[in-house]
Coordinates of C-alpha atoms and ligand atoms in Angstrom, one line a residue:
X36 CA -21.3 2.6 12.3
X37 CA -18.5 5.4 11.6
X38 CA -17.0 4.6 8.2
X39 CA -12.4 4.9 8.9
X40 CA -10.7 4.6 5.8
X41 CA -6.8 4.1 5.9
X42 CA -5.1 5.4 2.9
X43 CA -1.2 3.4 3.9
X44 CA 1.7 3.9 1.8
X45 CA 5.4 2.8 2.2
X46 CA 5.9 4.5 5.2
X47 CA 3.7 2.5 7.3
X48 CA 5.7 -1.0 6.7
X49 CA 9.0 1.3 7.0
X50 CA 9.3 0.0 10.9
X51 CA 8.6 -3.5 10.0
X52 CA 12.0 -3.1 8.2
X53 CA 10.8 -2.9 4.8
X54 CA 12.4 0.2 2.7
X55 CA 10.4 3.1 1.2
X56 CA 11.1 4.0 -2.1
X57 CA 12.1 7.2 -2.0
X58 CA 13.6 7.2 1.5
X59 CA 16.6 4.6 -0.1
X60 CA 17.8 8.0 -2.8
X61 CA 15.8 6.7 -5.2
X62 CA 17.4 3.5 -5.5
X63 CA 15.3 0.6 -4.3
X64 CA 18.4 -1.7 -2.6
X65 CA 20.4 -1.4 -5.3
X66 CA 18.0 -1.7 -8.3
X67 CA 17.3 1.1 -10.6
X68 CA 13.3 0.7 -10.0
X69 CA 13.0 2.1 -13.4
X70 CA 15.2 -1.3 -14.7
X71 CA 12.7 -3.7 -12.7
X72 CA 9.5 -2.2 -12.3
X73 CA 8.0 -1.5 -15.5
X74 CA 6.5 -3.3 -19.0
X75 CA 9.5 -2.3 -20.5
X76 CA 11.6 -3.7 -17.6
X77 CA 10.0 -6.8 -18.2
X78 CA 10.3 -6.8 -22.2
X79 CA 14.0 -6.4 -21.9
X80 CA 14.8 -8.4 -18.9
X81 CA 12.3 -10.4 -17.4
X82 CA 14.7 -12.4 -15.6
X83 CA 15.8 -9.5 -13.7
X84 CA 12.6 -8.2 -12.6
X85 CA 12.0 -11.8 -11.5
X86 CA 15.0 -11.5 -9.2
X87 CA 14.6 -8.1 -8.0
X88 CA 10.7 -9.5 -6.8
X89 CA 12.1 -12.8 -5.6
X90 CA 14.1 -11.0 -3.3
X91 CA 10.8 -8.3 -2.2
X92 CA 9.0 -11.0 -1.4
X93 CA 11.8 -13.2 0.6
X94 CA 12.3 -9.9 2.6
X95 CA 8.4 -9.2 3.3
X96 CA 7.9 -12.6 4.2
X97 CA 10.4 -12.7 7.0
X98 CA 9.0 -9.2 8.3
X99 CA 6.2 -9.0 11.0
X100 CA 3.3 -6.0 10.8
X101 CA 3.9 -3.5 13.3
X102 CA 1.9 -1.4 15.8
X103 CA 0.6 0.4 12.8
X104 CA -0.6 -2.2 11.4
X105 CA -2.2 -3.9 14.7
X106 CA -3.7 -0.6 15.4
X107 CA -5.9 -0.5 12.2
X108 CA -6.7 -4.2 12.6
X109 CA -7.6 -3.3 16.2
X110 CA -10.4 -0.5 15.2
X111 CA -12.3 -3.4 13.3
X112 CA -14.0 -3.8 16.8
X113 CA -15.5 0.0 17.2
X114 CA -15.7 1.2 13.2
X115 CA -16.1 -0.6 9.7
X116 CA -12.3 -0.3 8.9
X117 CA -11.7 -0.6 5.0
X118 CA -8.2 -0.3 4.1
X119 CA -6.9 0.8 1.0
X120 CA -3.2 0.3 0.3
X121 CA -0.4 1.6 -2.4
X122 CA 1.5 -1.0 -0.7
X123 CA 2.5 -4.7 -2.4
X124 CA 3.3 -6.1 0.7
X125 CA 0.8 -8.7 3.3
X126 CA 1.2 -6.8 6.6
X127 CA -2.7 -5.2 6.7
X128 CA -3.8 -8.7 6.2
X129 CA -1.6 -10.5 8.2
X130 CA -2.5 -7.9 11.0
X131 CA -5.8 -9.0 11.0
X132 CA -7.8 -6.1 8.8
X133 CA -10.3 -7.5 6.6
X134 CA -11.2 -5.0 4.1
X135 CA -8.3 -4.3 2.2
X136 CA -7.7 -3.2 -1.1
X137 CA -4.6 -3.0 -3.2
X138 CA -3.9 -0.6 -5.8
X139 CA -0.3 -1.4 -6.5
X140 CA -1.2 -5.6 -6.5
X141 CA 0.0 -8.0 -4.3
X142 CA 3.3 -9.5 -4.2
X143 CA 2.5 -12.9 -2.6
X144 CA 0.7 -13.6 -5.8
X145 CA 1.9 -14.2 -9.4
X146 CA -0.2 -13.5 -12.1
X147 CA -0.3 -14.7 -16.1
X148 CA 1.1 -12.3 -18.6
X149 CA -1.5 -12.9 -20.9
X150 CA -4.5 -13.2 -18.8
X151 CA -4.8 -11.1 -15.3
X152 CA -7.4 -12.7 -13.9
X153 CA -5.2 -15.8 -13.7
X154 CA -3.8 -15.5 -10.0
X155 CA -1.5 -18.0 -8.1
X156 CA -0.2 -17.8 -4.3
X157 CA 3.6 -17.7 -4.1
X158 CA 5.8 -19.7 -1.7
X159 CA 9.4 -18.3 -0.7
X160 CA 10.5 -19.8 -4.0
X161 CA 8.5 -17.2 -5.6
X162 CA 8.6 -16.8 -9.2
X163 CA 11.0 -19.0 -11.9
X164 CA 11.9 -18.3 -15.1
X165 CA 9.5 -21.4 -17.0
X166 CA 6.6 -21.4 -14.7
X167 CA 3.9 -20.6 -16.7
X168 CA -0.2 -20.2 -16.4
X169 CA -2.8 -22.5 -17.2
X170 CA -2.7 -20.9 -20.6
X171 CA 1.2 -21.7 -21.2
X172 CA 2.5 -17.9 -20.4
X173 CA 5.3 -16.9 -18.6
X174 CA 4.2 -16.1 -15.1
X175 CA 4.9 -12.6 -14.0
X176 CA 4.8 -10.5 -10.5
X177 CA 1.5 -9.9 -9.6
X178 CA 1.7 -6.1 -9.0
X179 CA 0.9 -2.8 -11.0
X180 CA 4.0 -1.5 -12.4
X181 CA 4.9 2.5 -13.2
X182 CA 3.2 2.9 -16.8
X183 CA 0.6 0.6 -16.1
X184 CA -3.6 1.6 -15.4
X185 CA -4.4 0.9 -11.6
X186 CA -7.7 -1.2 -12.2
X187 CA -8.7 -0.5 -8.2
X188 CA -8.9 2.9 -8.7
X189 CA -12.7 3.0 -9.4
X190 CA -13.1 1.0 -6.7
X191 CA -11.2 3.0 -3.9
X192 CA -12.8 6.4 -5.7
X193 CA -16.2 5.3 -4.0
X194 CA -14.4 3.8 -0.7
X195 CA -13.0 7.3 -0.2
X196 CA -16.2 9.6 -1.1
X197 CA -18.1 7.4 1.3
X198 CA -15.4 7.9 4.6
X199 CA -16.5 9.3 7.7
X200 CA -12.9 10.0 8.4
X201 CA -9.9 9.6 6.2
X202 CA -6.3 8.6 7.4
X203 CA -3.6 8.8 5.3
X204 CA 0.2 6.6 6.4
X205 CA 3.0 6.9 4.9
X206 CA 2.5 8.4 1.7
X207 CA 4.6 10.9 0.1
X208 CA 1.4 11.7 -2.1
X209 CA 3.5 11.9 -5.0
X210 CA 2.7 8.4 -6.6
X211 CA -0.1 9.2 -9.1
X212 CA -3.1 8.0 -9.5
X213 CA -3.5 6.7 -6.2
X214 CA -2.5 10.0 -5.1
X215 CA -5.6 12.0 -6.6
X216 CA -7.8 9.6 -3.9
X217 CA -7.9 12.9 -1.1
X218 CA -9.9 14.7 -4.1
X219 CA -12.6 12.7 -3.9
X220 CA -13.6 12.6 -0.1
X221 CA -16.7 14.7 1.0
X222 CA -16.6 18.2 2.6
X223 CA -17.2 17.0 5.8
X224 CA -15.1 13.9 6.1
X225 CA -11.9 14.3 9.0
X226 CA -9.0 14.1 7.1
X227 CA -5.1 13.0 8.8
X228 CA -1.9 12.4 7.7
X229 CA 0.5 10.8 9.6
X230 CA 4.0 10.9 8.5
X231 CA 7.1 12.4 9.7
X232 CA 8.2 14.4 6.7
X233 CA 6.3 17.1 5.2
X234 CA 4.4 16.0 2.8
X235 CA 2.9 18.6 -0.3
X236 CA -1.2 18.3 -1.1
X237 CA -3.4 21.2 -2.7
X238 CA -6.1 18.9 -0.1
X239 CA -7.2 21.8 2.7
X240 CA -8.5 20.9 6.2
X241 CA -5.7 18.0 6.8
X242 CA -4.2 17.6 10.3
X243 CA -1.2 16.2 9.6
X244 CA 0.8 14.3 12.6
X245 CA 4.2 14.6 11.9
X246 CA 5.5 11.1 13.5
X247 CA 6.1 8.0 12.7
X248 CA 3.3 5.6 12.1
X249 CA 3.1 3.7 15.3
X250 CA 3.4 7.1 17.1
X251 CA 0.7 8.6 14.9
X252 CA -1.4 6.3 14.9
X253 CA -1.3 5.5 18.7
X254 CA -2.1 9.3 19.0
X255 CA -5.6 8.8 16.8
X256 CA -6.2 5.4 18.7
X257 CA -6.3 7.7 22.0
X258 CA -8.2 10.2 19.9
X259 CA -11.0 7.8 18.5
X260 CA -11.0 4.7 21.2
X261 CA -10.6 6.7 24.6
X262 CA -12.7 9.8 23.6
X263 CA -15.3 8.1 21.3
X264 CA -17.4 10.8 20.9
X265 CA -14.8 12.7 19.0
X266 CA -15.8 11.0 15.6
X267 CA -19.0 9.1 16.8
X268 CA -20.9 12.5 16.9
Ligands
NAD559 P1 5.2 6.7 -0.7 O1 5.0 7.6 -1.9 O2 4.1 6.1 -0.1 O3 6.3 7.5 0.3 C1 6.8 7.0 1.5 C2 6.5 8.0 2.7 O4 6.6 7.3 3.9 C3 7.3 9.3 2.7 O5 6.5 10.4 2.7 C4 8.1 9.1 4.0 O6 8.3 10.4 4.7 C5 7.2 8.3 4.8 N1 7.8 7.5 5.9 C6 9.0 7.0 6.1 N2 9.2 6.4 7.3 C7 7.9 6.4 7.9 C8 7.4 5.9 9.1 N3 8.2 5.2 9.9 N4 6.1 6.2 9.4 C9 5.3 6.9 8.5 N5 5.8 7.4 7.4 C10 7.1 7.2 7.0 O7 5.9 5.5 -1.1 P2 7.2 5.3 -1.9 O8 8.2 5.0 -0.8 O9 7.5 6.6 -2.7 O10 6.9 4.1 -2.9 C11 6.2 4.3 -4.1 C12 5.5 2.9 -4.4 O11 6.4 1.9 -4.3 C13 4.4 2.6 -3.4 O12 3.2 3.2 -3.7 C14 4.4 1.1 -3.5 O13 3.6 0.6 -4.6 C15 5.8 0.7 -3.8 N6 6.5 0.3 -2.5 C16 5.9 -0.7 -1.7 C17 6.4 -1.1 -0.5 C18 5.7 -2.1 0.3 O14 4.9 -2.9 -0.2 N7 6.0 -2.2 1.6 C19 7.6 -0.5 -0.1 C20 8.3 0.5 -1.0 C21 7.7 0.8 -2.1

């Protein structure tokens, strides 16, 4: 079975109604991300941070995937699918994929701020200031903040050099490590981006669809579904 990988960023939750980054002037709805989205963030203001997550997740949870995302899901039936995502929110899995891997964390979990393997599923409350691990630490977002290592990355290294074709959403490709992924695919692998702005990559051989994700990616469905043979070789 062809091997699809779906690299998603941002941009492919932007028509579910949840904001890019650096489509909202690099404000993230009124929060300097550099203020709630790093260790130091969280040294000087936990309580912030807190808020500024509490709110993410409210938001996500009362947003619905999109075609985008249905459309990935969707391919599970012709390819092995394995999505790999910069993206913190639930739409991939709420869409139905099954393979999906997070670099930037999850934010429907919180995690312990003294061991990270200690994960716990969030409700709308999401996370108060006193609710600790089973270790007695403060509990803290469960999602990789700027400054902090990416422990995926290994992982979705060998996803990517193993793709038949690669597919790229809604990523401004400027968000490093997760960004150096398109280095690793093989020579022959079928690489798109889909995303309506241009986007800068040394990466040669890219056919990038300059739409919107549900238009994009309606265009590969036709592509891939309706005229199989195209990557079924
Ligand atoms: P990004 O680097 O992935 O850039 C967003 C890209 O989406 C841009 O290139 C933009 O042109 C494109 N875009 C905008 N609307 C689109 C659409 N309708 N269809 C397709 N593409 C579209 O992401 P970022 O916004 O720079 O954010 C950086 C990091 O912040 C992410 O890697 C992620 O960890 C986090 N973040 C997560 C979410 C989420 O979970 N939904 C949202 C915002 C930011």
């Amino acid at each position: 079975m062809k091997k699809i990988v779906v690299f998603s960023g941002a941009g492919i939750s932007a028509e579910s109604g949840i904001q890019t980054f650096r489509d909202s002037d690099g404000l993230w709805e009124n929060y300097n991300i550099y203020e709630v989205a790093t260790p130091q963030a969280w040294k000087n203001n936990p309580q912030l941070v807190l808020e500024f997550y509490n709110a993410r997740l409210k938001q996500i949870i009362n947003c619905k995937p999109n075609l985008a995302h249905t459309l990935i899901a969707d391919w599970q039936n012709f390819f092995d699918v394995q999505v790999i995502t910069q993206n913190i929110d639930d739409l991939h899995e709420r869409a139905g994929s099954q393979k999906v891997l997070h670099l930037h964390g999850e934010i429907m979990k919180a995690r312990s701020s003294v061991d990270e393997s200690l994960l716990y599923p969030l409700t709308d409350k999401g996370i108060l200031w006193g609710d600790f691990c089973a270790k007695g630490s403060q509990l803290r977002p469960n999602v990789v903040w700027f400054g902090e290592e990416v422990p995926n990355m290994l992982k979705a290294t060998e996803i990517v050099s193993d793709a038949d074709v690669l597919i790229v959403v809604g990523s401004s490709l400027r968000v490093y490590p997760a960004a150096g992924l398109l280095q690793y695919v093989k020579k022959k692998t079928l690489i798109y981006l889909i995303d309506p702005a241009k986007v800068e990559t040394s990466i040669k051989n890219i056919v990038h669809i300059q739409n919107k994700a549900t238009e994009g990616l309606q265009k590969l469905h036709h592509l891939f579904i309706q005229n199989t043979s195209h990557i079924q070789g």
